Amino acid sequence: MDQVVAIAVGGVPVRLRTSDPVFRQQLLDRYRQFLAPSPAADLEFEIELTPTGVADPGIDVDVRCVNGRWFFRRGDFQAEWDSASGRGRVRHAPSPYAIDSVLRILHSILLANEGGFLVHSASAVRGGRAFLFSGLSGAGKTTISRLAPPDVTLLTDEISYVRRERAGYRAFGTPFAGELARVGENIAAPVAALYLLSQGKENRLDPIPAADAVRLLMRNILFFAHEPLLVRRIFQAACDFVATVPVRRLTFFPDQRVWEMIR
């Protein structure tokens, strides 16, 4: 008998169907804060578990689209997904973390089509507004998340989910954890600012020219496909975001005082 779990990230439920009750329980445990209230979903993956994975572990992510059918591949999984029907299949070793990657790829495609994106960024809510802290590995995403005071709710310390709305942008919590190994809260808030992080000897905010802000944001956006149309949409999404949301460089000394600047 099929075992079904529906996982909603960014308010978009994706139904995962497996015949393995043990793996279903792993999914329930892994995504317990992001379970959809109903198993109904327009998007679905049927999961086939394999004992040792599906390919060479050294293979990096490869994402391609052929006539509306997407193919995702990495050393530990292979997936197909039909954009018209919303249905797909995944083969991977019995670990819920391969599904993490499949969900990231899927959501990056969905968001690109509506002007949003996934971005290497910590994000948190304070005073009803979301603040993004972006940077490559080592820039300070985990550090600034760890230093957050009690009135701050963490959405993620690793990958932020940013959706375009009529009046601006909204950031959503994600289950995609970084070094803190802590799942974000399943809430959302309008984006107030994006800070590009660097660590230094003082806390300082500096303006960034729009062209540089777009370039640095593009460097941190997660997008795995090389489809020309979606690449153009991602670039346009970055330009639109920078034109709408304040972007600043935040140089900070790693102690709690940095949060005095974030309100």
Short mmCIF file of C-alpha atoms in Angstrom, two decimals:
data_model
loop_
_atom_site.label_atom_id
_atom_site.label_comp_id
_atom_site.label_asym_id
_atom_site.label_seq_id
_atom_site.Cartn_x
_atom_site.Cartn_y
_atom_site.Cartn_z
CA MET A 1 0.00 0.00 0.00
CA ASP A 2 1.29 3.46 -0.89
CA GLN A 3 2.34 5.73 1.96
CA VAL A 4 1.74 9.44 1.27
CA VAL A 5 3.34 12.52 2.82
CA ALA A 6 2.57 16.07 1.64
CA ILE A 7 5.30 18.64 2.34
CA ALA A 8 4.52 22.35 1.97
CA VAL A 9 7.42 24.77 1.57
CA GLY A 10 6.53 28.33 0.66
CA GLY A 11 2.88 27.35 0.95
CA VAL A 12 3.23 24.96 -2.02
CA PRO A 13 2.37 21.35 -1.11
CA VAL A 14 4.23 18.52 -2.83
CA ARG A 15 2.91 15.01 -2.33
CA LEU A 16 5.52 12.26 -1.90
CA ARG A 17 4.32 8.72 -2.48
CA THR A 18 6.28 5.72 -1.23
CA SER A 19 5.50 2.05 -0.63
CA ASP A 20 7.90 1.92 2.34
CA PRO A 21 6.30 2.74 5.73
CA VAL A 22 9.69 3.14 7.40
CA PHE A 23 10.76 5.74 4.86
CA ARG A 24 7.41 7.49 5.22
CA GLN A 25 8.05 7.82 8.94
CA GLN A 26 11.49 9.26 8.20
CA LEU A 27 9.84 11.87 6.00
CA LEU A 28 7.29 12.67 8.70
CA ASP A 29 10.08 13.13 11.24
CA ARG A 30 12.32 15.13 8.91
CA TYR A 31 9.61 17.56 7.70
CA ARG A 32 7.24 17.55 10.66
CA GLN A 33 7.07 21.37 10.81
CA PHE A 34 6.30 21.56 7.08
CA LEU A 35 3.64 18.90 6.66
CA ALA A 36 0.64 20.06 4.63
CA PRO A 37 -2.68 19.86 6.48
CA SER A 38 -4.11 17.75 3.65
CA PRO A 39 -2.49 15.10 1.41
CA ALA A 40 -4.11 16.78 -1.62
CA ALA A 41 -1.54 18.49 -3.87
CA ASP A 42 -1.16 19.44 -7.51
CA LEU A 43 2.49 18.34 -7.45
CA GLU A 44 3.58 14.76 -6.77
CA PHE A 45 6.63 12.52 -6.83
CA GLU A 46 6.49 8.76 -6.63
CA ILE A 47 9.56 7.52 -4.78
CA GLU A 48 11.45 4.35 -5.60
CA LEU A 49 14.09 3.43 -3.02
CA THR A 50 17.32 1.76 -4.14
CA PRO A 51 19.80 0.19 -1.70
CA THR A 52 22.94 2.09 -2.72
CA GLY A 53 21.91 5.12 -4.73
CA VAL A 54 21.76 5.38 -8.49
CA ALA A 55 25.07 6.64 -9.84
CA ASP A 56 28.62 7.73 -9.13
CA PRO A 57 28.57 9.75 -5.87
CA GLY A 58 30.92 12.23 -7.49
CA ILE A 59 28.33 13.35 -10.05
CA ASP A 60 27.23 16.92 -9.43
CA VAL A 61 23.67 18.20 -9.90
CA ASP A 62 22.47 18.09 -13.51
CA VAL A 63 19.07 19.57 -14.41
CA ARG A 64 17.65 19.56 -17.93
CA CYS A 65 14.29 20.13 -19.60
CA VAL A 66 13.15 18.32 -22.74
CA ASN A 67 9.73 19.26 -24.15
CA GLY A 68 8.35 20.26 -20.77
CA ARG A 69 9.74 17.22 -18.98
CA TRP A 70 12.43 17.89 -16.40
CA PHE A 71 15.27 15.53 -15.54
CA PHE A 72 17.14 15.97 -12.24
CA ARG A 73 20.25 13.94 -11.48
CA ARG A 74 22.95 13.74 -8.86
CA GLY A 75 25.11 10.92 -7.53
CA ASP A 76 22.45 9.89 -5.01
CA PHE A 77 19.23 10.38 -6.99
CA GLN A 78 17.57 10.51 -10.40
CA ALA A 79 14.23 12.22 -10.95
CA GLU A 80 11.82 13.08 -13.72
CA TRP A 81 9.05 15.64 -13.46
CA ASP A 82 6.42 16.66 -16.01
CA SER A 83 5.59 20.36 -15.71
CA ALA A 84 2.20 19.95 -17.43
CA SER A 85 0.82 17.22 -15.19
CA GLY A 86 2.83 18.12 -12.07
CA ARG A 87 3.73 14.45 -11.63
CA GLY A 88 7.17 12.88 -11.37
CA ARG A 89 9.29 9.99 -10.12
CA VAL A 90 12.43 9.82 -7.99
CA ARG A 91 14.91 6.99 -7.49
CA HIS A 92 17.30 7.33 -4.58
CA ALA A 93 18.89 5.62 -1.61
CA PRO A 94 16.72 5.35 1.54
CA SER A 95 17.58 8.75 3.06
CA PRO A 96 15.22 11.75 3.26
CA TYR A 97 18.06 14.13 2.43
CA ALA A 98 18.04 13.27 -1.27
CA ILE A 99 14.45 14.51 -1.30
CA ASP A 100 15.75 17.80 0.13
CA SER A 101 17.68 18.33 -3.08
CA VAL A 102 14.77 17.31 -5.29
CA LEU A 103 12.51 19.78 -3.49
CA ARG A 104 15.07 22.58 -3.81
CA ILE A 105 15.37 22.01 -7.55
CA LEU A 106 11.61 21.84 -8.00
CA HIS A 107 10.96 25.01 -6.01
CA SER A 108 13.75 26.88 -7.81
CA ILE A 109 11.95 26.15 -11.10
CA LEU A 110 8.52 27.08 -9.74
CA LEU A 111 9.79 30.33 -8.23
CA ALA A 112 11.67 31.32 -11.39
CA ASN A 113 8.40 31.22 -13.29
CA GLU A 114 6.77 33.70 -10.89
CA GLY A 115 9.60 36.17 -10.24
CA GLY A 116 10.98 34.67 -7.04
CA PHE A 117 14.01 32.58 -6.11
CA LEU A 118 15.84 30.45 -3.58
CA VAL A 119 18.98 32.15 -2.31
CA HIS A 120 21.96 31.19 -0.14
CA SER A 121 20.85 33.34 2.73
CA ALA A 122 19.87 33.21 6.35
CA SER A 123 16.58 34.94 7.01
CA ALA A 124 14.69 35.95 10.11
CA VAL A 125 11.57 37.80 11.17
CA ARG A 126 11.67 40.74 13.56
CA GLY A 127 8.78 43.06 14.24
CA GLY A 128 6.68 41.38 11.55
CA ARG A 129 9.27 41.97 8.80
CA ALA A 130 11.76 39.58 7.23
CA PHE A 131 15.48 40.32 6.88
CA LEU A 132 17.78 38.36 4.59
CA PHE A 133 21.50 37.83 5.25
CA SER A 134 23.19 36.55 2.13
CA GLY A 135 26.67 35.33 1.35
CA LEU A 136 28.73 32.39 0.24
CA SER A 137 30.04 29.80 2.69
CA GLY A 138 31.96 31.48 5.50
CA ALA A 139 30.37 34.92 5.04
CA GLY A 140 28.59 34.71 8.40
CA LYS A 141 25.06 33.36 7.79
CA THR A 142 25.34 30.83 10.60
CA THR A 143 27.06 33.30 12.91
CA ILE A 144 24.44 36.01 12.56
CA SER A 145 21.69 33.40 13.00
CA ARG A 146 23.31 32.13 16.18
CA LEU A 147 23.58 35.68 17.55
CA ALA A 148 19.90 36.50 17.00
CA PRO A 149 18.16 37.88 20.13
CA PRO A 150 14.98 36.35 21.61
CA ASP A 151 12.60 38.63 19.67
CA VAL A 152 13.87 37.22 16.33
CA THR A 153 12.30 34.18 14.66
CA LEU A 154 14.63 32.25 12.37
CA LEU A 155 13.27 31.28 8.96
CA THR A 156 16.48 29.54 7.87
CA ASP A 157 20.22 29.71 8.41
CA GLU A 158 21.02 28.48 4.90
CA ILE A 159 18.50 28.79 2.06
CA SER A 160 15.82 31.48 1.92
CA TYR A 161 12.59 31.13 -0.03
CA VAL A 162 11.61 34.47 -1.61
CA ARG A 163 8.31 34.88 -3.45
CA ARG A 164 7.21 37.95 -5.38
CA GLU A 165 3.91 39.49 -4.38
CA ARG A 166 1.96 42.44 -5.73
CA ALA A 167 3.29 44.82 -3.10
CA GLY A 168 6.83 43.44 -2.84
CA TYR A 169 8.40 40.20 -1.68
CA ARG A 170 7.72 37.68 1.05
CA ALA A 171 10.20 35.33 2.72
CA PHE A 172 9.11 31.91 3.94
CA GLY A 173 10.63 29.52 6.44
CA THR A 174 12.29 26.43 5.00
CA PRO A 175 13.34 23.00 6.27
CA PHE A 176 16.71 23.40 4.51
CA ALA A 177 19.10 23.79 7.45
CA GLY A 178 22.78 24.73 7.41
CA GLU A 179 25.44 24.45 10.08
CA LEU A 180 22.99 25.12 12.90
CA ALA A 181 21.17 21.91 11.88
CA ARG A 182 17.99 23.70 12.92
CA VAL A 183 14.88 23.75 10.76
CA GLY A 184 13.36 27.20 10.27
CA GLU A 185 9.93 28.19 11.53
CA ASN A 186 7.10 27.61 9.07
CA ILE A 187 5.97 31.23 8.89
CA ALA A 188 6.31 34.07 6.36
CA ALA A 189 6.74 37.86 6.42
CA PRO A 190 7.28 40.70 3.93
CA VAL A 191 10.94 41.28 3.08
CA ALA A 192 12.26 44.55 4.55
CA ALA A 193 15.92 44.37 3.50
CA LEU A 194 18.71 42.20 2.15
CA TYR A 195 22.12 42.40 3.80
CA LEU A 196 25.21 41.11 1.99
CA LEU A 197 27.48 39.84 4.74
CA SER A 198 31.14 40.23 5.51
CA GLN A 199 32.84 39.88 8.87
CA GLY A 200 35.13 42.63 10.16
CA LYS A 201 36.30 44.55 13.22
CA GLU A 202 33.22 46.77 13.47
CA ASN A 203 29.52 46.84 12.70
CA ARG A 204 28.80 48.96 9.64
CA LEU A 205 26.19 49.34 6.92
CA ASP A 206 27.28 50.54 3.49
CA PRO A 207 25.25 51.24 0.35
CA ILE A 208 25.82 49.08 -2.72
CA PRO A 209 25.35 50.31 -6.31
CA ALA A 210 22.39 48.59 -7.95
CA ALA A 211 24.51 46.85 -10.60
CA ASP A 212 26.81 45.41 -7.93
CA ALA A 213 23.82 44.37 -5.81
CA VAL A 214 22.33 42.44 -8.76
CA ARG A 215 25.66 40.76 -9.50
CA LEU A 216 26.19 39.71 -5.88
CA LEU A 217 22.61 38.53 -5.50
CA MET A 218 22.87 36.46 -8.70
CA ARG A 219 25.98 34.80 -7.32
CA ASN A 220 23.98 33.55 -4.35
CA ILE A 221 20.72 32.53 -6.05
CA LEU A 222 20.22 28.76 -6.31
CA PHE A 223 19.37 27.78 -9.83
CA PHE A 224 20.39 24.44 -11.22
CA ALA A 225 19.02 24.46 -14.78
CA HIS A 226 20.65 26.02 -17.82
CA GLU A 227 17.43 26.69 -19.71
CA PRO A 228 17.90 30.10 -21.40
CA LEU A 229 14.35 31.30 -20.72
CA LEU A 230 14.50 30.54 -17.00
CA VAL A 231 18.01 31.98 -16.72
CA ARG A 232 16.67 35.25 -18.15
CA ARG A 233 13.77 35.14 -15.71
CA ILE A 234 16.13 34.65 -12.78
CA PHE A 235 18.23 37.62 -13.90
CA GLN A 236 15.09 39.75 -14.25
CA ALA A 237 13.93 38.58 -10.82
CA ALA A 238 17.23 39.73 -9.30
CA CYS A 239 16.96 43.13 -11.04
CA ASP A 240 13.36 43.60 -9.90
CA PHE A 241 14.20 42.60 -6.33
CA VAL A 242 17.10 45.08 -6.10
CA ALA A 243 14.88 47.81 -7.51
CA THR A 244 12.25 47.13 -4.83
CA VAL A 245 14.06 46.00 -1.66
CA PRO A 246 16.89 47.91 0.09
CA VAL A 247 20.20 46.05 -0.33
CA ARG A 248 23.14 46.96 1.92
CA ARG A 249 26.52 45.53 2.74
CA LEU A 250 26.63 44.55 6.41
CA THR A 251 30.11 44.30 7.86
CA PHE A 252 29.87 42.94 11.38
CA PHE A 253 31.88 41.90 14.38
CA PRO A 254 30.56 38.56 15.66
CA ASP A 255 28.70 39.59 18.77
CA GLN A 256 25.05 40.39 19.53
CA ARG A 257 25.45 44.14 19.03
CA VAL A 258 25.09 43.69 15.28
CA TRP A 259 21.38 43.09 15.78
CA GLU A 260 21.00 46.66 17.09
CA MET A 261 21.31 47.71 13.44
CA ILE A 262 18.62 45.33 12.15
CA ARG A 263 15.13 46.66 12.75
#
